[in-house]
CSV table of C-alpha atoms and ligand atoms in Angstrom, one decimal:
chain,number,residue,atom,x,y,z
F,1107,MET,CA,-54.3,-174.2,-237.0
F,1108,LYS,CA,-54.5,-171.5,-239.7
F,1109,LYS,CA,-52.0,-168.5,-239.3
F,1110,VAL,CA,-52.9,-164.9,-239.5
F,1111,ALA,CA,-50.5,-161.9,-239.6
F,1112,PHE,CA,-51.2,-158.3,-239.2
F,1113,LYS,CA,-49.6,-155.0,-240.4
F,1114,THR,CA,-50.8,-151.7,-238.8
F,1115,LEU,CA,-50.0,-148.2,-240.1
F,1116,GLY,CA,-50.9,-144.8,-238.5
F,1117,CYS,CA,-52.5,-143.8,-235.4
F,1118,ARG,CA,-53.7,-145.3,-232.1
F,1119,LEU,CA,-57.3,-145.8,-233.3
F,1120,ASN,CA,-55.9,-148.1,-236.1
F,1121,GLN,CA,-53.8,-150.1,-233.5
F,1122,TYR,CA,-56.8,-150.5,-231.3
F,1123,GLU,CA,-58.9,-151.9,-234.2
F,1124,THR,CA,-56.1,-154.2,-235.1
F,1125,ASP,CA,-55.8,-155.4,-231.4
F,1126,ALA,CA,-59.5,-156.3,-231.4
F,1127,ILE,CA,-59.4,-158.1,-234.7
F,1128,ALA,CA,-56.2,-160.0,-233.9
F,1129,SER,CA,-57.7,-161.1,-230.5
F,1130,GLN,CA,-61.0,-162.3,-232.4
F,1131,PHE,CA,-58.9,-164.4,-234.7
F,1132,GLN,CA,-57.0,-165.9,-232.0
F,1133,ASP,CA,-60.4,-166.4,-230.1
F,1134,ASN,CA,-61.4,-168.5,-233.0
F,1135,GLY,CA,-58.3,-170.7,-233.3
F,1136,PHE,CA,-56.0,-168.9,-235.6
F,1137,LYS,CA,-52.2,-168.5,-234.7
F,1138,LEU,CA,-50.8,-165.0,-234.7
F,1139,VAL,CA,-47.4,-164.9,-236.6
F,1140,PRO,CA,-45.2,-162.2,-237.4
F,1141,PHE,CA,-46.0,-160.2,-240.8
F,1142,ASP,CA,-42.7,-161.3,-242.3
F,1143,LYS,CA,-43.6,-164.9,-241.8
F,1144,GLU,CA,-45.6,-167.2,-244.1
F,1145,ALA,CA,-49.4,-167.0,-243.1
F,1146,ASP,CA,-52.8,-168.1,-244.5
F,1147,VAL,CA,-54.4,-164.7,-243.9
F,1148,TYR,CA,-52.9,-161.2,-244.0
F,1149,VAL,CA,-54.6,-158.2,-242.7
F,1150,ILE,CA,-53.2,-154.8,-243.5
F,1151,ASN,CA,-54.7,-151.9,-241.6
F,1152,SER,CA,-53.6,-149.1,-243.7
F,1153,CYS,CA,-53.3,-145.4,-243.5
F,1154,THR,CA,-53.5,-142.6,-245.9
F,1155,VAL,CA,-52.5,-139.4,-243.9
F,1156,THR,CA,-49.5,-138.8,-246.1
F,1157,HIS,CA,-47.9,-139.9,-249.5
F,1158,GLN,CA,-45.4,-142.0,-247.4
F,1159,SER,CA,-48.3,-144.0,-245.5
F,1160,ASP,CA,-49.9,-144.8,-249.0
F,1161,HIS,CA,-46.5,-146.0,-250.3
F,1162,LYS,CA,-45.7,-148.1,-247.3
F,1163,SER,CA,-49.3,-149.7,-247.4
F,1164,ARG,CA,-48.7,-150.6,-251.0
F,1165,ASN,CA,-45.2,-152.2,-250.1
F,1166,PHE,CA,-46.9,-154.3,-247.4
F,1167,ILE,CA,-49.5,-155.5,-249.7
F,1168,SER,CA,-46.7,-156.7,-252.4
F,1169,GLN,CA,-44.9,-158.1,-249.3
F,1170,ALA,CA,-47.6,-160.2,-248.1
F,1171,ASN,CA,-48.4,-161.5,-251.6
F,1172,ARG,CA,-44.8,-162.5,-252.1
F,1173,LYS,CA,-44.8,-164.4,-248.9
F,1174,ASN,CA,-47.8,-166.4,-249.8
F,1175,PRO,CA,-49.6,-165.8,-253.1
F,1176,ASP,CA,-52.4,-168.4,-251.9
F,1177,SER,CA,-53.3,-166.3,-248.9
F,1178,VAL,CA,-56.4,-164.7,-248.0
F,1179,LEU,CA,-55.1,-160.8,-248.3
F,1180,VAL,CA,-57.3,-158.3,-246.5
F,1181,VAL,CA,-56.6,-154.6,-246.9
F,1182,THR,CA,-58.5,-152.3,-244.5
F,1183,GLY,CA,-58.0,-148.8,-243.1
F,1184,CYS,CA,-57.9,-145.2,-244.2
F,1185,MET,CA,-56.3,-146.2,-247.8
F,1186,ALA,CA,-59.0,-148.9,-248.2
F,1187,ASN,CA,-61.5,-145.7,-248.3
F,1188,ASN,CA,-59.2,-143.3,-250.1
F,1189,ALA,CA,-57.8,-145.7,-252.9
F,1190,LYS,CA,-60.7,-148.2,-253.1
F,1191,THR,CA,-60.8,-148.4,-256.9
F,1192,GLU,CA,-57.1,-148.9,-257.2
F,1193,LEU,CA,-57.0,-151.5,-254.4
F,1194,GLU,CA,-60.0,-153.5,-255.8
F,1195,GLY,CA,-58.3,-153.5,-259.2
F,1196,ARG,CA,-55.3,-155.5,-257.7
F,1197,ASN,CA,-55.9,-159.3,-258.2
F,1198,GLU,CA,-53.7,-160.2,-255.4
F,1199,ILE,CA,-56.1,-158.4,-252.8
F,1200,ASN,CA,-59.1,-160.7,-251.7
F,1201,TYR,CA,-60.9,-158.1,-249.7
F,1202,VAL,CA,-60.9,-154.2,-249.5
F,1203,VAL,CA,-62.7,-153.4,-246.3
F,1204,GLU,CA,-63.7,-149.8,-245.6
F,1205,ASN,CA,-63.2,-148.4,-242.1
F,1206,ASP,CA,-67.1,-148.6,-241.2
F,1207,HIS,CA,-66.9,-152.3,-242.0
F,1208,LYS,CA,-63.5,-153.0,-240.4
F,1209,SER,CA,-65.0,-154.6,-237.2
F,1210,SER,CA,-66.3,-157.4,-239.5
F,1211,VAL,CA,-63.0,-158.5,-241.0
F,1212,TYR,CA,-63.0,-161.7,-239.1
F,1213,SER,CA,-66.6,-162.9,-240.1
F,1214,LEU,CA,-65.7,-162.0,-243.6
F,1215,VAL,CA,-62.5,-164.3,-243.5
F,1216,GLU,CA,-64.6,-167.0,-241.7
F,1217,ALA,CA,-67.3,-166.9,-244.4
F,1218,HIS,CA,-64.5,-167.1,-247.1
F,1219,TYR,CA,-63.2,-170.4,-245.5
F,1220,ASN,CA,-66.8,-171.7,-245.3
F,1221,GLY,CA,-66.9,-171.1,-249.1
F,1222,GLU,CA,-69.2,-167.9,-248.9
F,1223,ILE,CA,-67.7,-165.0,-250.7
F,1224,PHE,CA,-69.2,-161.7,-249.6
F,1225,HIS,CA,-68.5,-158.2,-250.8
F,1226,PRO,CA,-67.4,-156.4,-247.8
F,1227,SER,CA,-70.3,-153.8,-248.2
F,1228,LYS,CA,-72.8,-156.6,-247.6
F,1229,ILE,CA,-71.6,-157.2,-244.0
F,1230,ASN,CA,-72.5,-155.6,-240.9
F,1231,SER,CA,-70.9,-152.1,-240.4
F,1232,ASP,CA,-70.7,-150.9,-237.0
F,1233,LEU,CA,-67.9,-148.5,-235.9
F,1234,PHE,CA,-67.8,-149.6,-232.4
F,1235,SER,CA,-68.7,-153.5,-232.4
F,1236,TYR,CA,-65.0,-154.4,-231.7
F,1237,GLY,CA,-64.5,-157.0,-229.0
F,1238,SER,CA,-62.0,-157.5,-226.4
F,1239,THR,CA,-58.3,-156.3,-227.3
F,1240,ASP,CA,-56.5,-158.6,-224.8
F,1241,LYS,CA,-54.7,-160.8,-227.2
F,1242,GLY,CA,-53.6,-157.7,-229.3
F,1243,PHE,CA,-50.1,-156.2,-229.7
F,1244,HIS,CA,-50.1,-153.8,-226.6
F,1245,THR,CA,-49.5,-153.8,-223.0
F,1246,ARG,CA,-51.6,-150.7,-222.6
F,1247,SER,CA,-55.3,-151.3,-223.4
F,1248,MET,CA,-56.8,-148.9,-225.9
F,1249,VAL,CA,-60.4,-148.2,-225.7
F,1250,LYS,CA,-62.2,-146.6,-228.6
F,1251,ILE,CA,-64.6,-143.9,-227.7
F,1252,GLN,CA,-65.4,-141.7,-230.8
F,1253,ASP,CA,-64.9,-142.0,-234.6
F,1254,GLY,CA,-64.8,-139.4,-237.6
F,1255,CYS,CA,-64.4,-135.7,-237.4
F,1256,ASP,CA,-66.3,-132.5,-238.4
F,1257,ASN,CA,-63.6,-130.2,-238.3
F,1258,PHE,CA,-62.3,-130.5,-241.9
F,1259,CYS,CA,-58.9,-128.8,-241.4
F,1260,THR,CA,-57.8,-127.9,-244.8
F,1261,PHE,CA,-54.8,-130.3,-245.1
F,1262,CYS,CA,-56.7,-133.4,-243.7
F,1263,ILE,CA,-58.1,-136.3,-245.5
F,1264,ILE,CA,-59.4,-137.9,-242.3
F,1265,PRO,CA,-63.0,-136.6,-242.3
F,1266,SER,CA,-63.5,-138.1,-245.8
F,1267,VAL,CA,-62.2,-141.6,-244.9
F,1268,ARG,CA,-63.3,-141.9,-241.4
F,1269,GLY,CA,-66.6,-140.0,-241.8
F,1270,ARG,CA,-68.5,-137.5,-239.7
F,1271,ALA,CA,-68.0,-137.5,-235.8
F,1272,VAL,CA,-69.7,-140.4,-234.0
F,1273,SER,CA,-69.7,-140.9,-230.3
F,1274,ARG,CA,-69.8,-144.4,-228.7
F,1275,PRO,CA,-72.5,-144.8,-225.9
F,1276,ILE,CA,-70.9,-144.0,-222.5
F,1277,GLN,CA,-72.3,-147.1,-220.8
F,1278,ASP,CA,-70.3,-149.3,-223.5
F,1279,ILE,CA,-67.2,-147.3,-222.9
F,1280,LEU,CA,-67.4,-147.8,-219.1
F,1281,ASP,CA,-68.2,-151.5,-219.6
F,1282,ASN,CA,-65.3,-151.9,-222.0
F,1283,VAL,CA,-63.0,-150.2,-219.3
F,1284,LYS,CA,-64.4,-152.4,-216.5
F,1285,ASN,CA,-63.8,-155.3,-218.6
F,1286,VAL,CA,-60.1,-154.8,-219.5
F,1287,VAL,CA,-59.3,-153.7,-216.0
F,1288,LYS,CA,-60.9,-156.9,-214.8
F,1289,ASN,CA,-58.8,-158.7,-217.4
F,1290,GLY,CA,-55.7,-157.2,-216.0
F,1291,ALA,CA,-55.1,-154.0,-218.0
F,1292,LYS,CA,-52.9,-151.6,-215.9
F,1293,GLU,CA,-53.2,-148.6,-218.3
F,1294,VAL,CA,-56.2,-147.6,-220.3
F,1295,VAL,CA,-55.7,-145.2,-223.4
F,1296,LEU,CA,-58.7,-143.4,-224.8
F,1297,THR,CA,-58.6,-143.1,-228.5
F,1298,GLY,CA,-60.6,-141.9,-231.4
F,1299,VAL,CA,-60.3,-139.4,-234.2
F,1300,ASN,CA,-61.2,-136.2,-232.3
F,1301,ILE,CA,-62.0,-137.5,-229.0
F,1302,GLY,CA,-62.4,-134.0,-227.4
F,1303,ARG,CA,-65.5,-133.5,-229.5
F,1304,TYR,CA,-67.1,-136.7,-227.8
F,1305,GLU,CA,-70.8,-136.0,-227.5
F,1306,TYR,CA,-73.3,-138.5,-226.6
F,1307,GLU,CA,-76.8,-137.6,-225.2
F,1308,SER,CA,-75.8,-135.0,-222.7
F,1309,TYR,CA,-72.5,-136.4,-222.0
F,1310,LYS,CA,-69.3,-134.6,-223.1
F,1311,PHE,CA,-65.7,-135.8,-223.2
F,1312,ASP,CA,-65.1,-134.5,-219.7
F,1313,ASP,CA,-67.8,-136.5,-218.4
F,1314,VAL,CA,-66.4,-139.8,-220.0
F,1315,VAL,CA,-62.9,-139.0,-218.3
F,1316,GLU,CA,-64.5,-138.3,-215.0
F,1317,GLN,CA,-66.7,-141.5,-214.9
F,1318,ILE,CA,-63.7,-143.6,-215.9
F,1319,LEU,CA,-61.6,-142.1,-213.2
F,1320,ASP,CA,-64.3,-143.0,-210.6
F,1321,LEU,CA,-64.2,-146.8,-211.6
F,1322,GLU,CA,-62.6,-149.3,-209.2
F,1323,GLY,CA,-59.2,-150.9,-210.0
F,1324,ASP,CA,-55.5,-150.4,-210.0
F,1325,PHE,CA,-55.2,-148.8,-213.4
F,1326,ARG,CA,-54.1,-145.4,-214.8
F,1327,LEU,CA,-55.7,-143.4,-217.5
F,1328,ARG,CA,-54.0,-141.9,-220.7
F,1329,ILE,CA,-55.5,-139.8,-223.5
F,1330,SER,CA,-54.0,-140.7,-226.7
F,1331,SER,CA,-54.2,-137.5,-228.8
F,1332,ILE,CA,-56.5,-134.4,-228.4
F,1333,GLU,CA,-57.2,-131.2,-230.3
F,1334,PRO,CA,-56.4,-128.1,-228.4
F,1335,ASP,CA,-60.1,-127.0,-228.6
F,1336,GLY,CA,-61.3,-130.3,-227.4
F,1337,PHE,CA,-61.7,-129.8,-223.6
F,1338,GLY,CA,-63.1,-127.5,-221.0
F,1339,ASN,CA,-62.2,-126.5,-217.5
F,1340,LYS,CA,-63.7,-129.7,-215.9
F,1341,PHE,CA,-61.2,-131.9,-217.7
F,1342,LEU,CA,-58.4,-129.4,-216.7
F,1343,GLY,CA,-59.5,-130.0,-213.1
F,1344,LEU,CA,-59.3,-133.9,-213.6
F,1345,LEU,CA,-55.7,-133.5,-214.5
F,1346,ASN,CA,-54.2,-133.9,-211.1
F,1347,HIS,CA,-56.5,-137.2,-210.5
F,1348,PRO,CA,-54.2,-139.9,-208.9
F,1349,LYS,CA,-55.2,-142.2,-211.9
F,1350,MET,CA,-54.6,-139.6,-214.5
F,1351,THR,CA,-51.2,-139.6,-216.3
F,1352,PRO,CA,-49.4,-136.3,-216.7
F,1353,HIS,CA,-49.2,-136.4,-220.5
F,1354,LEU,CA,-51.1,-134.9,-223.3
F,1355,HIS,CA,-50.6,-135.0,-227.1
F,1356,LEU,CA,-51.9,-131.7,-228.2
F,1357,CYS,CA,-51.8,-131.3,-232.0
F,1358,LEU,CA,-50.4,-127.7,-232.9
F,1359,GLN,CA,-49.4,-128.4,-236.4
F,1360,SER,CA,-47.8,-124.9,-236.8
F,1361,GLY,CA,-46.5,-122.0,-234.7
F,1362,SER,CA,-47.7,-119.3,-237.1
F,1363,ASP,CA,-51.0,-117.8,-236.8
F,1364,PRO,CA,-51.4,-117.0,-240.6
F,1365,ILE,CA,-50.7,-120.6,-241.4
F,1366,LEU,CA,-53.2,-121.8,-238.6
F,1367,LEU,CA,-55.8,-119.7,-240.3
F,1368,LYS,CA,-55.1,-121.3,-243.6
F,1369,MET,CA,-55.2,-124.7,-242.0
F,1370,ARG,CA,-58.7,-123.8,-240.5
F,1371,ARG,CA,-57.3,-124.7,-237.0
F,1372,MET,CA,-59.8,-123.8,-234.3
F,1373,TYR,CA,-57.3,-121.8,-232.1
F,1374,ASN,CA,-54.5,-119.3,-232.4
F,1375,ILE,CA,-51.0,-119.3,-230.8
F,1376,LYS,CA,-52.1,-117.2,-227.9
F,1377,ARG,CA,-54.9,-119.6,-227.1
F,1378,PHE,CA,-52.6,-122.7,-227.5
F,1379,LYS,CA,-50.0,-121.2,-225.0
F,1380,GLU,CA,-52.9,-120.4,-222.6
F,1381,ILE,CA,-53.8,-124.1,-222.6
F,1382,VAL,CA,-50.4,-125.3,-222.1
F,1383,ASN,CA,-49.8,-122.9,-219.3
F,1384,LYS,CA,-53.1,-124.0,-217.5
F,1385,VAL,CA,-52.2,-127.6,-218.0
F,1386,ARG,CA,-48.6,-126.9,-216.6
F,1387,SER,CA,-50.1,-124.9,-213.7
F,1388,VAL,CA,-51.5,-128.3,-212.4
F,1389,ARG,CA,-47.9,-130.0,-212.8
F,1390,ALA,CA,-45.0,-128.2,-213.9
F,1391,ASP,CA,-43.5,-131.3,-215.4
F,1392,PHE,CA,-46.6,-132.3,-217.3
F,1393,ASN,CA,-45.6,-133.8,-220.6
F,1394,ILE,CA,-47.0,-132.0,-223.7
F,1395,THR,CA,-46.2,-133.6,-227.0
F,1396,THR,CA,-47.4,-132.5,-230.3
F,1397,ASP,CA,-47.8,-132.8,-234.1
F,1398,ILE,CA,-46.2,-130.3,-236.6
F,1399,ILE,CA,-46.7,-129.9,-240.3
F,1400,ILE,CA,-43.7,-128.6,-242.2
F,1401,GLY,CA,-44.0,-126.8,-245.5
F,1402,PHE,CA,-47.9,-126.2,-245.4
F,1403,PRO,CA,-48.8,-124.0,-248.6
F,1404,ASP,CA,-47.6,-120.4,-248.3
F,1405,GLU,CA,-45.4,-121.1,-245.3
F,1406,SER,CA,-42.6,-118.5,-245.3
F,1407,ASP,CA,-39.2,-118.5,-243.5
F,1408,GLN,CA,-40.7,-116.3,-240.9
F,1409,ASP,CA,-43.8,-118.7,-240.3
F,1410,PHE,CA,-41.3,-121.6,-240.0
F,1411,GLU,CA,-39.1,-119.7,-237.5
F,1412,SER,CA,-42.3,-119.0,-235.5
F,1413,THR,CA,-42.7,-122.7,-235.4
F,1414,CYS,CA,-39.2,-123.3,-234.2
F,1415,ASN,CA,-39.5,-120.6,-231.5
F,1416,ILE,CA,-42.8,-122.1,-230.1
F,1417,ILE,CA,-41.2,-125.5,-229.8
F,1418,LYS,CA,-38.3,-124.0,-227.6
F,1419,ASP,CA,-40.9,-122.0,-225.6
F,1420,LEU,CA,-43.3,-124.6,-224.7
F,1421,GLN,CA,-40.5,-127.2,-224.2
F,1422,PHE,CA,-42.4,-130.2,-225.9
F,1423,GLY,CA,-41.6,-133.6,-224.7
F,1424,HIS,CA,-41.9,-134.8,-228.1
F,1425,VAL,CA,-42.5,-133.6,-231.6
F,1426,HIS,CA,-44.0,-135.6,-234.4
F,1427,ALA,CA,-42.9,-133.6,-237.5
F,1428,PHE,CA,-44.3,-134.4,-240.8
F,1429,LYS,CA,-43.5,-132.8,-244.2
F,1430,TYR,CA,-46.7,-131.5,-245.7
F,1431,SER,CA,-48.3,-133.9,-248.1
F,1432,ILE,CA,-50.9,-132.9,-250.8
F,1433,ARG,CA,-54.0,-135.0,-250.2
F,1434,LYS,CA,-56.6,-135.2,-253.0
F,1435,GLY,CA,-59.9,-133.8,-252.3
F,1436,THR,CA,-58.7,-131.6,-249.4
F,1437,ARG,CA,-59.0,-127.7,-249.7
F,1438,ALA,CA,-55.2,-127.3,-249.3
F,1439,GLU,CA,-54.8,-129.3,-252.5
F,1440,ARG,CA,-56.1,-126.3,-254.4
F,1441,MET,CA,-54.0,-123.7,-252.5
F,1442,PRO,CA,-51.6,-122.0,-255.2
F,1443,ALA,CA,-48.4,-121.4,-253.1
F,1444,GLN,CA,-47.0,-125.0,-252.5
F,1445,VAL,CA,-43.7,-125.1,-250.8
F,1446,ASP,CA,-40.8,-126.8,-252.6
F,1447,GLU,CA,-39.9,-130.4,-251.4
F,1448,ARG,CA,-36.2,-129.4,-251.0
F,1449,ILE,CA,-37.2,-126.5,-248.7
F,1450,LYS,CA,-39.4,-129.0,-246.7
F,1451,THR,CA,-36.4,-131.2,-246.2
F,1452,GLN,CA,-34.2,-128.5,-245.2
F,1453,ARG,CA,-36.8,-127.2,-242.7
F,1454,SER,CA,-37.4,-130.8,-241.4
F,1455,GLU,CA,-33.8,-131.2,-240.6
F,1456,VAL,CA,-33.5,-127.9,-238.8
F,1457,LEU,CA,-36.8,-128.5,-236.8
F,1458,ARG,CA,-35.6,-132.1,-236.0
F,1459,GLU,CA,-32.5,-130.9,-234.3
F,1460,ILE,CA,-34.3,-128.2,-232.3
F,1461,ALA,CA,-37.0,-130.7,-231.3
F,1462,ASP,CA,-34.5,-133.4,-230.2
F,1463,ASP,CA,-32.6,-130.9,-228.0
F,1464,VAL,CA,-35.9,-129.8,-226.4
F,1465,LYS,CA,-36.9,-133.4,-225.8
F,1466,PHE,CA,-33.5,-134.2,-224.2
F,1467,GLN,CA,-33.7,-131.1,-221.8
F,1468,TYR,CA,-37.3,-132.1,-220.8
F,1469,ARG,CA,-36.5,-135.7,-220.2
F,1470,LYS,CA,-33.1,-134.9,-218.2
F,1471,GLN,CA,-35.2,-133.2,-215.5
F,1472,PHE,CA,-36.1,-136.7,-214.2
F,1473,ILE,CA,-32.7,-137.6,-213.2
F,1474,GLY,CA,-32.8,-138.1,-209.5
F,1475,LYS,CA,-36.5,-138.4,-209.4
F,1476,GLU,CA,-38.9,-141.6,-209.4
F,1477,GLN,CA,-41.2,-142.8,-212.1
F,1478,ILE,CA,-43.9,-145.3,-212.0
F,1479,VAL,CA,-43.2,-147.7,-214.9
F,1480,LEU,CA,-45.4,-150.0,-216.6
F,1481,VAL,CA,-43.3,-152.9,-217.9
F,1482,GLU,CA,-43.7,-153.9,-221.4
F,1483,LYS,CA,-40.6,-156.1,-221.9
F,1484,THR,CA,-38.6,-157.9,-219.3
F,1485,ASP,CA,-36.3,-160.9,-218.7
F,1486,GLY,CA,-37.1,-160.8,-214.9
F,1487,LYS,CA,-34.0,-158.8,-214.1
F,1488,ASN,CA,-33.9,-156.0,-216.8
F,1489,ALA,CA,-37.2,-154.3,-218.0
F,1490,LYS,CA,-38.3,-151.7,-220.3
F,1491,GLY,CA,-41.4,-149.5,-220.2
F,1492,TYR,CA,-43.1,-146.1,-219.8
F,1493,GLY,CA,-43.3,-143.9,-216.9
F,1494,GLU,CA,-46.3,-141.9,-216.1
F,1495,HIS,CA,-45.1,-139.0,-218.2
F,1496,TYR,CA,-45.0,-141.4,-221.1
F,1497,VAL,CA,-41.1,-141.2,-221.1
F,1498,PRO,CA,-39.4,-144.5,-221.9
F,1499,VAL,CA,-37.5,-146.1,-219.0
F,1500,VAL,CA,-35.1,-149.1,-218.6
F,1501,PHE,CA,-34.3,-150.3,-215.2
F,1502,GLU,CA,-32.9,-153.3,-213.1
F,1503,GLY,CA,-34.8,-154.9,-210.6
F,1504,CYS,CA,-35.7,-158.5,-209.2
F,1505,GLU,CA,-38.4,-160.9,-210.4
F,1506,LEU,CA,-39.8,-158.1,-212.7
F,1507,LYS,CA,-43.1,-158.9,-214.6
F,1508,ARG,CA,-44.6,-157.7,-217.8
F,1509,ASN,CA,-47.8,-155.5,-217.4
F,1510,HIS,CA,-46.8,-154.5,-213.7
F,1511,PHE,CA,-46.1,-151.2,-212.3
F,1512,TYR,CA,-42.7,-150.5,-210.5
F,1513,LYS,CA,-41.3,-147.6,-208.7
F,1514,VAL,CA,-38.0,-146.6,-210.5
F,1515,LYS,CA,-35.3,-144.2,-209.2
F,1516,ILE,CA,-33.9,-142.5,-212.4
F,1517,LYS,CA,-30.1,-142.5,-212.4
F,1518,GLU,CA,-29.2,-141.3,-215.9
F,1519,ILE,CA,-30.3,-140.7,-219.4
F,1520,THR,CA,-29.1,-142.0,-222.8
F,1521,LYS,CA,-27.7,-139.7,-225.4
F,1522,ASP,CA,-29.8,-141.1,-228.3
F,1523,THR,CA,-32.3,-139.1,-230.7
F,1524,ASP,CA,-34.9,-140.7,-228.5
F,1525,PRO,CA,-33.2,-140.5,-225.1
F,1526,VAL,CA,-34.1,-143.3,-222.6
F,1527,LEU,CA,-34.1,-142.8,-218.7
F,1528,ILE,CA,-32.0,-145.4,-217.0
F,1529,GLY,CA,-32.8,-146.3,-213.3
F,1530,GLU,CA,-33.1,-149.0,-210.7
F,1531,GLN,CA,-36.2,-150.5,-209.0
F,1532,VAL,CA,-37.1,-148.9,-205.6
F,1533,LYS,CA,-37.6,-151.8,-203.1
R,1088,SF4,S1,-59.3,-132.2,-236.2
R,1088,SF4,FE1,-58.6,-131.5,-238.2
R,1088,SF4,S2,-56.5,-132.7,-238.4
R,1088,SF4,FE2,-57.9,-133.7,-236.8
R,1088,SF4,S3,-58.9,-135.3,-237.7
R,1088,SF4,FE3,-60.2,-133.6,-237.8
R,1088,SF4,S4,-59.8,-132.7,-239.7
R,1088,SF4,FE4,-58.2,-134.0,-239.3
């Protein structure tokens, strides 16, 4: 039995695609092994959003080659698009597969073992022809509804590595959801690059969500990440549907209007606050998490202070903070007033402290309340998973099973930088 190992960097969309490719390899007789083990095939699903992600992708390529220099080494994902020439120049890499050909990685390797060496550009390219993800790495089942983006925020490399926005036929999405639910999925996560911009025939994002919520089955629906300009009142009206989870990852990026303008974001602070207040008017404890870029060109102390203040004001449940990283080919690359790396590091530390405190305050409110936890890991007596608000919970119970929902009474919270709720099963 040939062994295959995967390493995935970056976003939920990459994770979804790896889950599907990993399932296909196993359905065809491959044994899945951890990435730090020797394998016959290594697949690295890379990311290129920041310098760090490029650096990590390169390290994993060297690691795989050291583990087994005779392996079939496939590099796909956004760095395969962004640094294609560099990667194709590395002898240890057998295949550099761009995003639009990623769904055919298995057929490429299968052909390789049949002695047919194809250039990846010669194989089928379909952004959505991924099969089931049931043998993937996640308890939650991610469903891809869209790819690419037309927004061209000035800092972002994604439109040039994922292409223009494309939406998956709505019937395919509904069939995919029915299928994973029939196969036992308890939580469905909608993913893509800019899912709020979904548009297929006359259907918009709100319609996709509405039709999924109408499907039969004991499952709940989560939205992976969405742009603040990406949904309408219909979607807001669906937020209190019993199957909808009270968590949205709304990418803010900066708390300063002048910086948002330079980023070419589609909203200002006033509009962002309106959206958050509308969402919180549905449920006061709605978990809003976000992304923040620190040290975007021209960011002044005042701009940074505005970002810190909005984090306190809006009580984000979690903040992904990134130091701005110049991406070749983006408009921000040509902006003159680049911020010094030392200032970015100082600001990151300040922001991290504020965000961690706000997160702790947000999660503390669940003490004494109940959460419906989907178990990801358990030994039958102790379990770990996420509640409906996407807050991590550990709890005690009996005969606990993975991929099952349990009602849990929250007793206390840990004091870690990523505080976990501690509870016990409600019998
Ligand atoms: S909306 Fe902006 S940040 Fe998001 S993928 Fe598109 S260009 Fe990038």
